[in-house]
Amino acid sequence: MSKRLTCDVVVVGAGMVGAACALYAARTGLDVIVVDRGPMAGGTTGAGEGNLLVSDKEPGPELELALLSGRLWADLAQEIGDAIEYELKGGVVVAAVPDGLEALEKFATGQRAAGVEAVRVDAERLRELEPRVAPGLAGGVLYPQDAQVMPTLAAARLVRASGARLVIGAEVTEVLRGADGAVRGVRTGRGEIHAPYVVNAAGTWGGELAALAGVHLPVLPRRGFVLVTEPLPRLVRHKVYAADYVADVASDSAALQTSPVVEGTAAGPVLIGATRERVGFDRSLSLPALRALAAGATRLFPFLERVRAMRTYLGFRPYLPDHLPAIGPDPRVAGLFHACGHEGAGIGLSTGTGHLIAQVLTGEAPALDLAPFRPDRFPVPPPASSSSSAPGPSSDSEEAS
C-alpha cells in the first residue's frame, strides 16, 4: 500500500468476525477495506475449532445472537457450504449421574422456551447416538442445531465473497479523528486509509484499538489449548461435551479450567478441548493443561487411549468481564463501531454480529436489541500508580471459537 486509500468502512481485523462484518456491509452496497497486521485469519480464528453452538448458551442476549447467527450460517451454507466444510452435526451434552441429567434438562427447558431444539436422551439412546461413548453415563441432551465450519476457510471465503479489499501486514497505529472528534479512518505502518466508519473487529486486540480511539473497552485474552489426533474414520458423530463445560464458559476465574469437549472433523482428526485460563498472551506450552485435556477426553471416549495425538495448538479468546461481546456504535466517538469480545464463540456469533453491524451502518433498525452489547457499558478504571506491558497478540484477527 503505497498511497492513501479511501472507502466507506474500514474493518480492523481479518478474522471470522471481521470477515462477516465485511460481507454484510458490502452486501448493503458499502465499499469496504479489511486491514490486519498479520495474515488472513492469523489470530484466534486460525486457532479455533469452528463451533457454531446454541447448546452452551443460557436464555438471554447471547443466545438470541446465536440463533440469529445460526440462521445466517445456514443461508451461507446453501451458497458456499462445501467450501467452508459446514456440517450440521449436532451437539450432545452428557451427564454422568441422574442428578446431573436433571440439571441438564432444567437448563434445556429454558433454552426450548427461547427457540432452541433440545432433546433429552436416556442412557440407551445416548449409546445409539455415540456408540463409543463411555459406559455408565446417565444420559444427555441432544442439540440438533449445533454445527461446525472450518474457520480459516470460512473467513477467507467470506472476505472473497464480500469483494472487500484486503490489506494484510499493516498494523493500525492510529485511529484518525477530525476536529469534531469523529473518526476519519486509520493510519497503518503502510499508509492511511480514510473512511467515515471504522469497525473494531480486532478480537483480543480490541481493547488496544479502542484505546487508540480514546475509549475504554476491557478486552482480555483467555488462553485455550486444543489437542488434534491422527486422522480417523468418523468415530465421534457429534460435538460431545460434559455438562461442566457450560459452567467453565461462564466462569470469571483466571485459573486453569478444563472440561472434556470431543468432536470429529470432516478431514478425519478428532479435536479435543477445552481449557481456559487468563495468563495474558503467554504462548508457552502447558503440560498440566494438555494432560487434563487427554484425561478428560479418554474418560468420555475410552477408545482415545489408543489414539495418537499428532499436535496441539493454542489460541486466545477475547474475553469481556460480563461474557457478552461489544457490538454496535460507540456513543463516545462518532463513526466508531465495535464487533469484538466474543470470547470462545466468535466463529458461531460472527454472522449475526456482521449482520447487525451492517444494519446500523446503513441506518436500518437492528434485528436484535443492541443495548446489552453496548461498548460503553464498562466503568473506566482509576489510573494505576504504575503500569506494565505484556506482549501483544500476533494479529488483529483474534476471534475464537
Short mmCIF file of C-alpha atoms in Angstrom, two decimals:
data_model
loop_
_atom_site.label_atom_id
_atom_site.label_comp_id
_atom_site.label_asym_id
_atom_site.label_seq_id
_atom_site.Cartn_x
_atom_site.Cartn_y
_atom_site.Cartn_z
CA MET A 1 0.00 0.00 0.00
CA SER A 2 1.96 2.97 -1.28
CA LYS A 3 -0.79 5.58 -1.48
CA ARG A 4 -3.68 6.75 0.63
CA LEU A 5 -6.79 4.60 0.28
CA THR A 6 -10.40 5.66 0.72
CA CYS A 7 -13.56 3.66 1.31
CA ASP A 8 -16.85 3.76 3.20
CA VAL A 9 -15.89 1.37 6.00
CA VAL A 10 -12.56 0.18 7.42
CA VAL A 11 -12.84 -3.16 9.22
CA VAL A 12 -9.86 -3.72 11.51
CA GLY A 13 -9.30 -7.46 11.89
CA ALA A 14 -9.27 -10.17 9.23
CA GLY A 15 -10.59 -12.94 11.43
CA MET A 16 -14.02 -14.52 11.28
CA VAL A 17 -15.90 -11.60 12.82
CA GLY A 18 -14.13 -9.07 10.60
CA ALA A 19 -14.88 -11.22 7.57
CA ALA A 20 -18.57 -11.36 8.45
CA CYS A 21 -18.70 -7.60 9.02
CA ALA A 22 -17.11 -7.08 5.60
CA LEU A 23 -19.53 -9.46 3.90
CA TYR A 24 -22.75 -7.99 5.23
CA ALA A 25 -21.58 -4.38 4.96
CA ALA A 26 -20.55 -4.94 1.35
CA ARG A 27 -23.92 -6.52 0.59
CA THR A 28 -25.59 -3.23 1.51
CA GLY A 29 -23.51 -1.51 -1.18
CA LEU A 30 -20.80 -0.08 1.08
CA ASP A 31 -17.19 -0.01 -0.11
CA VAL A 32 -15.16 -1.98 2.47
CA ILE A 33 -11.47 -2.38 3.25
CA VAL A 34 -10.34 -5.05 5.73
CA VAL A 35 -6.98 -4.38 7.36
CA ASP A 36 -4.91 -6.66 9.59
CA ARG A 37 -1.37 -6.52 10.88
CA GLY A 38 -0.99 -10.27 10.32
CA PRO A 39 -2.19 -12.72 7.68
CA MET A 40 -5.79 -13.58 6.94
CA ALA A 41 -7.27 -15.44 9.94
CA GLY A 42 -3.84 -15.40 11.55
CA GLY A 43 -5.04 -14.90 15.12
CA THR A 44 -7.61 -16.72 17.19
CA THR A 45 -9.73 -17.61 14.18
CA GLY A 46 -6.91 -19.79 12.92
CA ALA A 47 -6.68 -21.47 16.32
CA GLY A 48 -10.40 -22.12 16.70
CA GLU A 49 -12.42 -25.30 16.30
CA GLY A 50 -15.11 -23.69 14.15
CA ASN A 51 -18.02 -24.30 16.52
CA LEU A 52 -21.45 -22.83 15.80
CA LEU A 53 -23.23 -23.55 19.08
CA VAL A 54 -26.50 -22.89 20.82
CA SER A 55 -26.12 -25.74 23.31
CA ASP A 56 -23.81 -23.88 25.71
CA LYS A 57 -25.83 -20.64 25.93
CA GLU A 58 -28.47 -19.81 28.51
CA PRO A 59 -31.53 -17.75 27.52
CA GLY A 60 -30.62 -14.11 27.00
CA PRO A 61 -28.87 -11.80 24.54
CA GLU A 62 -26.05 -14.17 23.59
CA LEU A 63 -28.46 -17.00 22.81
CA GLU A 64 -30.60 -14.66 20.69
CA LEU A 65 -27.46 -13.68 18.78
CA ALA A 66 -26.51 -17.35 18.40
CA LEU A 67 -29.91 -18.24 16.96
CA LEU A 68 -29.75 -15.33 14.50
CA SER A 69 -26.22 -16.34 13.54
CA GLY A 70 -27.24 -19.95 13.07
CA ARG A 71 -29.92 -18.97 10.58
CA LEU A 72 -27.42 -16.83 8.68
CA TRP A 73 -24.83 -19.63 8.68
CA ALA A 74 -27.46 -21.96 7.25
CA ASP A 75 -28.10 -19.45 4.46
CA LEU A 76 -24.38 -19.18 3.74
CA ALA A 77 -24.11 -22.96 3.73
CA GLN A 78 -26.53 -23.02 0.82
CA GLU A 79 -24.19 -20.68 -1.05
CA ILE A 80 -20.72 -21.92 -0.08
CA GLY A 81 -21.21 -24.79 2.37
CA ASP A 82 -18.81 -27.31 0.83
CA ALA A 83 -16.07 -24.70 0.54
CA ILE A 84 -16.17 -23.93 4.27
CA GLU A 85 -16.80 -27.51 5.47
CA TYR A 86 -20.12 -26.57 7.02
CA GLU A 87 -21.57 -29.53 8.88
CA LEU A 88 -24.84 -29.57 10.81
CA LYS A 89 -23.52 -32.29 13.07
CA GLY A 90 -25.48 -31.57 16.25
CA GLY A 91 -24.16 -31.45 19.78
CA VAL A 92 -24.62 -33.82 22.71
CA VAL A 93 -24.13 -32.70 26.31
CA VAL A 94 -23.71 -35.68 28.64
CA ALA A 95 -24.28 -36.23 32.34
CA ALA A 96 -22.52 -38.86 34.42
CA VAL A 97 -25.20 -39.20 37.11
CA PRO A 98 -29.01 -38.81 37.29
CA ASP A 99 -28.82 -35.54 39.23
CA GLY A 100 -26.61 -34.12 36.51
CA LEU A 101 -29.10 -35.20 33.85
CA GLU A 102 -31.90 -33.44 35.69
CA ALA A 103 -29.80 -30.27 35.83
CA LEU A 104 -29.20 -30.51 32.08
CA GLU A 105 -32.93 -30.96 31.48
CA LYS A 106 -33.72 -27.88 33.58
CA PHE A 107 -31.20 -25.85 31.57
CA ALA A 108 -32.64 -27.19 28.31
CA THR A 109 -36.20 -26.30 29.34
CA GLY A 110 -35.27 -22.63 29.47
CA GLN A 111 -33.50 -22.90 26.13
CA ARG A 112 -36.53 -24.50 24.47
CA ALA A 113 -38.67 -21.55 25.52
CA ALA A 114 -36.16 -19.31 23.70
CA GLY A 115 -36.34 -21.29 20.46
CA VAL A 116 -33.65 -23.94 20.86
CA GLU A 117 -34.18 -27.54 19.79
CA ALA A 118 -33.14 -29.70 22.74
CA VAL A 119 -33.97 -33.41 23.02
CA ARG A 120 -33.46 -35.32 26.24
CA VAL A 121 -31.85 -38.72 25.68
CA ASP A 122 -31.59 -41.58 28.15
CA ALA A 123 -28.55 -43.82 28.57
CA GLU A 124 -29.66 -46.28 25.91
CA ARG A 125 -30.39 -43.59 23.34
CA LEU A 126 -27.07 -41.91 24.16
CA ARG A 127 -25.24 -45.09 23.20
CA GLU A 128 -27.16 -45.15 19.91
CA LEU A 129 -26.12 -41.58 19.14
CA GLU A 130 -22.49 -42.15 20.19
CA PRO A 131 -21.68 -45.89 20.28
CA ARG A 132 -18.14 -45.32 21.59
CA VAL A 133 -19.01 -43.02 24.47
CA ALA A 134 -18.06 -44.26 27.95
CA PRO A 135 -20.45 -46.79 29.50
CA GLY A 136 -22.43 -45.94 32.60
CA LEU A 137 -23.38 -42.36 31.76
CA ALA A 138 -26.87 -41.31 32.87
CA GLY A 139 -27.84 -39.69 29.56
CA GLY A 140 -27.72 -36.28 27.99
CA VAL A 141 -29.36 -33.67 25.79
CA LEU A 142 -29.12 -33.61 22.00
CA TYR A 143 -28.92 -30.21 20.26
CA PRO A 144 -29.59 -30.70 16.52
CA GLN A 145 -28.84 -27.03 15.72
CA ASP A 146 -25.16 -27.21 16.71
CA ALA A 147 -22.89 -27.09 13.67
CA GLN A 148 -19.26 -26.63 12.64
CA VAL A 149 -17.21 -24.94 9.93
CA MET A 150 -13.51 -24.90 9.10
CA PRO A 151 -12.78 -21.40 10.46
CA THR A 152 -9.83 -20.28 8.34
CA LEU A 153 -11.56 -21.41 5.16
CA ALA A 154 -14.78 -19.72 6.24
CA ALA A 155 -13.10 -16.39 6.99
CA ALA A 156 -11.25 -16.39 3.67
CA ARG A 157 -14.36 -17.36 1.71
CA LEU A 158 -16.49 -14.66 3.33
CA VAL A 159 -13.95 -11.95 2.57
CA ARG A 160 -13.70 -13.20 -1.00
CA ALA A 161 -17.49 -13.27 -1.35
CA SER A 162 -17.72 -9.72 0.01
CA GLY A 163 -15.49 -8.27 -2.68
CA ALA A 164 -13.81 -6.15 0.02
CA ARG A 165 -10.24 -5.04 -0.45
CA LEU A 166 -7.88 -6.84 1.92
CA VAL A 167 -4.79 -5.12 3.32
CA ILE A 168 -2.67 -7.51 5.37
CA GLY A 169 0.63 -6.97 7.14
CA ALA A 170 -0.41 -3.42 8.03
CA GLU A 171 -0.66 -2.67 11.75
CA VAL A 172 -3.07 0.08 12.74
CA THR A 173 -1.10 2.66 14.71
CA GLU A 174 -3.72 5.41 14.99
CA VAL A 175 -7.44 5.93 14.63
CA LEU A 176 -7.74 9.17 12.70
CA ARG A 177 -10.24 11.72 14.02
CA GLY A 178 -11.39 15.05 12.72
CA ALA A 179 -11.76 18.37 14.52
CA ASP A 180 -15.28 17.35 15.57
CA GLY A 181 -13.94 14.15 17.18
CA ALA A 182 -15.48 11.80 14.61
CA VAL A 183 -13.35 9.09 13.07
CA ARG A 184 -11.82 9.72 9.67
CA GLY A 185 -10.12 6.38 9.12
CA VAL A 186 -6.92 4.74 10.36
CA ARG A 187 -3.20 5.14 9.98
CA THR A 188 -1.16 1.99 9.44
CA GLY A 189 2.51 1.22 9.06
CA ARG A 190 1.90 1.21 5.31
CA GLY A 191 -0.13 4.39 4.99
CA GLU A 192 -3.53 5.87 5.77
CA ILE A 193 -6.98 4.51 4.98
CA HIS A 194 -9.67 7.19 5.03
CA ALA A 195 -13.29 6.33 5.82
CA PRO A 196 -16.17 7.78 7.85
CA TYR A 197 -16.65 4.45 9.67
CA VAL A 198 -14.19 2.19 11.48
CA VAL A 199 -15.25 -1.23 12.76
CA ASN A 200 -13.20 -2.68 15.60
CA ALA A 201 -13.16 -6.43 14.85
CA ALA A 202 -9.72 -6.89 16.36
CA GLY A 203 -10.63 -9.58 18.89
CA THR A 204 -8.16 -9.80 21.77
CA TRP A 205 -6.53 -6.65 20.44
CA GLY A 206 -9.93 -4.90 20.53
CA GLY A 207 -9.20 -3.06 23.76
CA GLU A 208 -5.97 -1.69 22.34
CA LEU A 209 -7.70 -0.49 19.18
CA ALA A 210 -10.41 1.14 21.29
CA ALA A 211 -7.68 2.93 23.26
CA LEU A 212 -6.26 4.30 20.00
CA ALA A 213 -9.66 5.93 19.52
CA GLY A 214 -9.61 7.27 23.07
CA VAL A 215 -12.18 4.94 24.65
CA HIS A 216 -12.12 2.15 27.24
CA LEU A 217 -13.01 -1.44 26.33
CA PRO A 218 -11.61 -4.04 28.78
CA VAL A 219 -10.90 -6.96 26.42
CA LEU A 220 -8.58 -9.57 27.94
CA PRO A 221 -7.08 -12.76 26.45
CA ARG A 222 -8.22 -16.12 27.76
CA ARG A 223 -5.85 -18.87 26.64
CA GLY A 224 -7.05 -22.24 25.44
CA PHE A 225 -5.37 -25.39 24.10
CA VAL A 226 -6.68 -27.97 21.62
CA LEU A 227 -5.31 -31.46 21.02
CA VAL A 228 -5.52 -32.90 17.49
CA THR A 229 -5.43 -36.66 16.91
CA GLU A 230 -4.29 -38.65 13.93
CA PRO A 231 -6.90 -38.92 11.13
CA LEU A 232 -9.63 -41.44 11.95
CA PRO A 233 -12.86 -42.75 10.47
CA ARG A 234 -15.89 -40.91 11.86
CA LEU A 235 -15.89 -42.45 15.32
CA VAL A 236 -17.30 -39.38 17.09
CA ARG A 237 -20.50 -38.33 15.37
CA HIS A 238 -21.42 -35.14 17.22
CA LYS A 239 -19.76 -32.46 19.26
CA VAL A 240 -19.81 -34.18 22.66
CA TYR A 241 -19.02 -32.48 25.93
CA ALA A 242 -19.54 -32.85 29.63
CA ALA A 243 -22.07 -30.74 31.49
CA ASP A 244 -19.44 -28.74 33.39
CA TYR A 245 -18.28 -27.14 30.11
CA VAL A 246 -21.12 -24.62 30.32
CA ALA A 247 -20.04 -23.57 33.82
CA ASP A 248 -16.44 -23.16 32.65
CA VAL A 249 -17.54 -20.90 29.78
CA ALA A 250 -19.45 -18.65 32.21
CA SER A 251 -16.75 -18.61 34.89
CA ASP A 252 -14.84 -15.46 35.81
CA SER A 253 -11.91 -17.41 37.24
CA ALA A 254 -8.44 -16.70 35.89
CA ALA A 255 -7.20 -20.16 36.94
CA LEU A 256 -6.88 -23.15 34.64
CA GLN A 257 -10.22 -24.83 33.95
CA THR A 258 -10.74 -27.92 31.84
CA SER A 259 -13.82 -29.85 30.77
CA PRO A 260 -13.85 -32.54 28.08
CA VAL A 261 -15.07 -31.49 24.64
CA VAL A 262 -14.59 -34.03 21.83
CA GLU A 263 -15.60 -33.86 18.17
CA GLY A 264 -14.70 -35.41 14.86
CA THR A 265 -13.97 -33.38 11.75
CA ALA A 266 -14.64 -33.77 8.05
CA ALA A 267 -10.90 -34.20 7.48
CA GLY A 268 -10.60 -37.09 9.97
CA PRO A 269 -8.74 -35.86 13.08
CA VAL A 270 -10.59 -35.63 16.38
CA LEU A 271 -10.37 -32.25 18.14
CA ILE A 272 -10.10 -32.34 21.93
CA GLY A 273 -10.72 -29.32 24.16
CA ALA A 274 -11.33 -27.33 26.20
CA THR A 275 -9.13 -25.35 28.54
CA ARG A 276 -9.49 -21.79 29.78
CA GLU A 277 -7.09 -19.63 31.76
CA ARG A 278 -6.15 -15.97 31.92
CA VAL A 279 -2.37 -15.76 31.66
CA GLY A 280 -2.02 -12.75 29.38
CA PHE A 281 -0.52 -13.54 26.00
CA ASP A 282 1.76 -16.30 27.33
CA ARG A 283 2.19 -18.74 24.42
CA SER A 284 4.26 -21.30 26.33
CA LEU A 285 3.21 -24.94 26.34
CA SER A 286 1.30 -26.04 29.45
CA LEU A 287 1.75 -29.73 30.22
CA PRO A 288 -0.86 -29.64 33.03
CA ALA A 289 -3.41 -28.28 30.58
CA LEU A 290 -2.62 -30.91 27.95
CA ARG A 291 -2.68 -33.76 30.48
CA ALA A 292 -6.06 -32.55 31.71
CA LEU A 293 -7.36 -32.47 28.14
CA ALA A 294 -6.21 -36.01 27.44
CA ALA A 295 -7.58 -37.35 30.73
CA GLY A 296 -10.98 -35.75 30.23
CA ALA A 297 -11.26 -36.95 26.64
CA THR A 298 -10.41 -40.55 27.48
CA ARG A 299 -12.96 -40.56 30.33
CA LEU A 300 -15.59 -39.50 27.81
CA PHE A 301 -14.38 -41.76 24.96
CA PRO A 302 -12.16 -44.60 26.26
CA PHE A 303 -11.08 -45.63 22.74
CA LEU A 304 -9.00 -42.44 22.57
CA GLU A 305 -6.47 -44.04 24.94
CA ARG A 306 -5.21 -45.97 21.89
CA VAL A 307 -5.14 -42.98 19.53
CA ARG A 308 -2.10 -40.79 18.89
CA ALA A 309 -2.25 -37.05 19.47
CA MET A 310 -0.42 -35.56 16.49
CA ARG A 311 -0.19 -31.95 17.60
CA THR A 312 -1.58 -29.26 19.84
CA TYR A 313 -2.27 -25.60 19.30
CA LEU A 314 -3.44 -22.67 21.35
CA GLY A 315 -5.44 -19.51 20.87
CA PHE A 316 -6.53 -16.51 22.89
CA ARG A 317 -10.23 -15.93 23.34
CA PRO A 318 -11.19 -12.23 23.57
CA TYR A 319 -12.84 -12.04 26.99
CA LEU A 320 -15.03 -9.25 28.37
CA PRO A 321 -15.98 -9.27 32.07
CA ASP A 322 -19.71 -9.92 31.57
CA HIS A 323 -19.14 -12.58 28.86
CA LEU A 324 -21.02 -10.58 26.22
CA PRO A 325 -19.37 -9.10 23.12
CA ALA A 326 -19.29 -5.41 22.30
CA ILE A 327 -21.42 -4.85 19.20
CA GLY A 328 -22.58 -1.62 17.64
CA PRO A 329 -21.78 2.09 17.51
CA ASP A 330 -19.70 3.66 20.25
CA PRO A 331 -21.61 6.70 21.57
CA ARG A 332 -18.32 8.22 22.74
CA VAL A 333 -16.80 8.51 19.26
CA ALA A 334 -18.90 9.16 16.17
CA GLY A 335 -18.17 6.69 13.39
CA LEU A 336 -16.53 4.07 15.63
CA PHE A 337 -18.22 0.66 15.76
CA HIS A 338 -17.24 -2.40 17.78
CA ALA A 339 -17.55 -6.08 16.91
CA CYS A 340 -15.28 -7.86 19.37
CA GLY A 341 -15.09 -9.59 22.73
CA HIS A 342 -16.95 -12.76 21.74
CA GLU A 343 -14.63 -14.93 23.87
CA GLY A 344 -14.86 -18.53 22.62
CA ALA A 345 -17.96 -18.03 20.49
CA GLY A 346 -16.61 -15.69 17.81
CA ILE A 347 -16.95 -18.14 14.92
CA GLY A 348 -20.53 -19.02 15.74
CA LEU A 349 -21.65 -15.46 16.53
CA SER A 350 -19.79 -13.80 13.66
CA THR A 351 -22.57 -13.84 11.07
CA GLY A 352 -25.14 -12.29 13.39
CA THR A 353 -22.61 -9.72 14.51
CA GLY A 354 -21.74 -8.77 10.95
CA HIS A 355 -25.41 -8.55 10.01
CA LEU A 356 -26.18 -6.25 12.96
CA ILE A 357 -23.18 -4.03 12.20
CA ALA A 358 -24.29 -3.68 8.58
CA GLN A 359 -27.79 -2.75 9.67
CA VAL A 360 -26.69 0.06 11.97
CA LEU A 361 -24.08 1.28 9.46
CA THR A 362 -26.89 1.85 6.95
CA GLY A 363 -29.41 3.28 9.41
CA GLU A 364 -31.63 0.21 9.47
CA ALA A 365 -33.21 -0.93 12.72
CA PRO A 366 -31.10 -3.83 14.02
CA ALA A 367 -32.65 -7.29 14.17
CA LEU A 368 -31.75 -7.55 17.88
CA ASP A 369 -31.70 -5.09 20.74
CA LEU A 370 -28.10 -3.88 20.93
CA ALA A 371 -28.40 -2.42 24.45
CA PRO A 372 -26.85 -5.49 26.18
CA PHE A 373 -23.86 -5.25 23.83
CA ARG A 374 -23.18 -1.52 24.29
CA PRO A 375 -19.42 -0.91 24.16
CA ASP A 376 -19.61 1.86 26.78
CA ARG A 377 -21.20 -0.34 29.48
CA PHE A 378 -17.95 -0.87 31.39
CA PRO A 379 -16.76 1.62 34.04
CA VAL A 380 -13.43 3.29 33.38
CA PRO A 381 -10.89 2.10 35.99
CA PRO A 382 -8.98 4.67 38.03
CA PRO A 383 -5.45 5.47 36.82
CA ALA A 384 -2.89 2.91 38.01
CA SER A 385 0.05 4.08 40.08
CA SER A 386 2.37 2.00 37.94
CA SER A 387 1.94 0.23 34.65
CA SER A 388 3.35 -2.82 32.99
CA SER A 389 3.00 -4.10 29.48
CA ALA A 390 2.58 -7.58 28.09
CA PRO A 391 3.45 -8.69 24.58
CA GLY A 392 0.54 -8.32 22.22
CA PRO A 393 -1.05 -10.97 20.03
CA SER A 394 0.38 -11.78 16.64
CA SER A 395 -2.56 -10.48 14.66
CA ASP A 396 -5.55 -8.16 14.71
CA SER A 397 -7.76 -11.11 13.81
CA GLU A 398 -8.06 -12.52 17.34
CA GLU A 399 -11.56 -14.03 17.28
CA ALA A 400 -12.07 -17.52 18.60
CA SER A 401 -14.49 -20.34 18.59
#
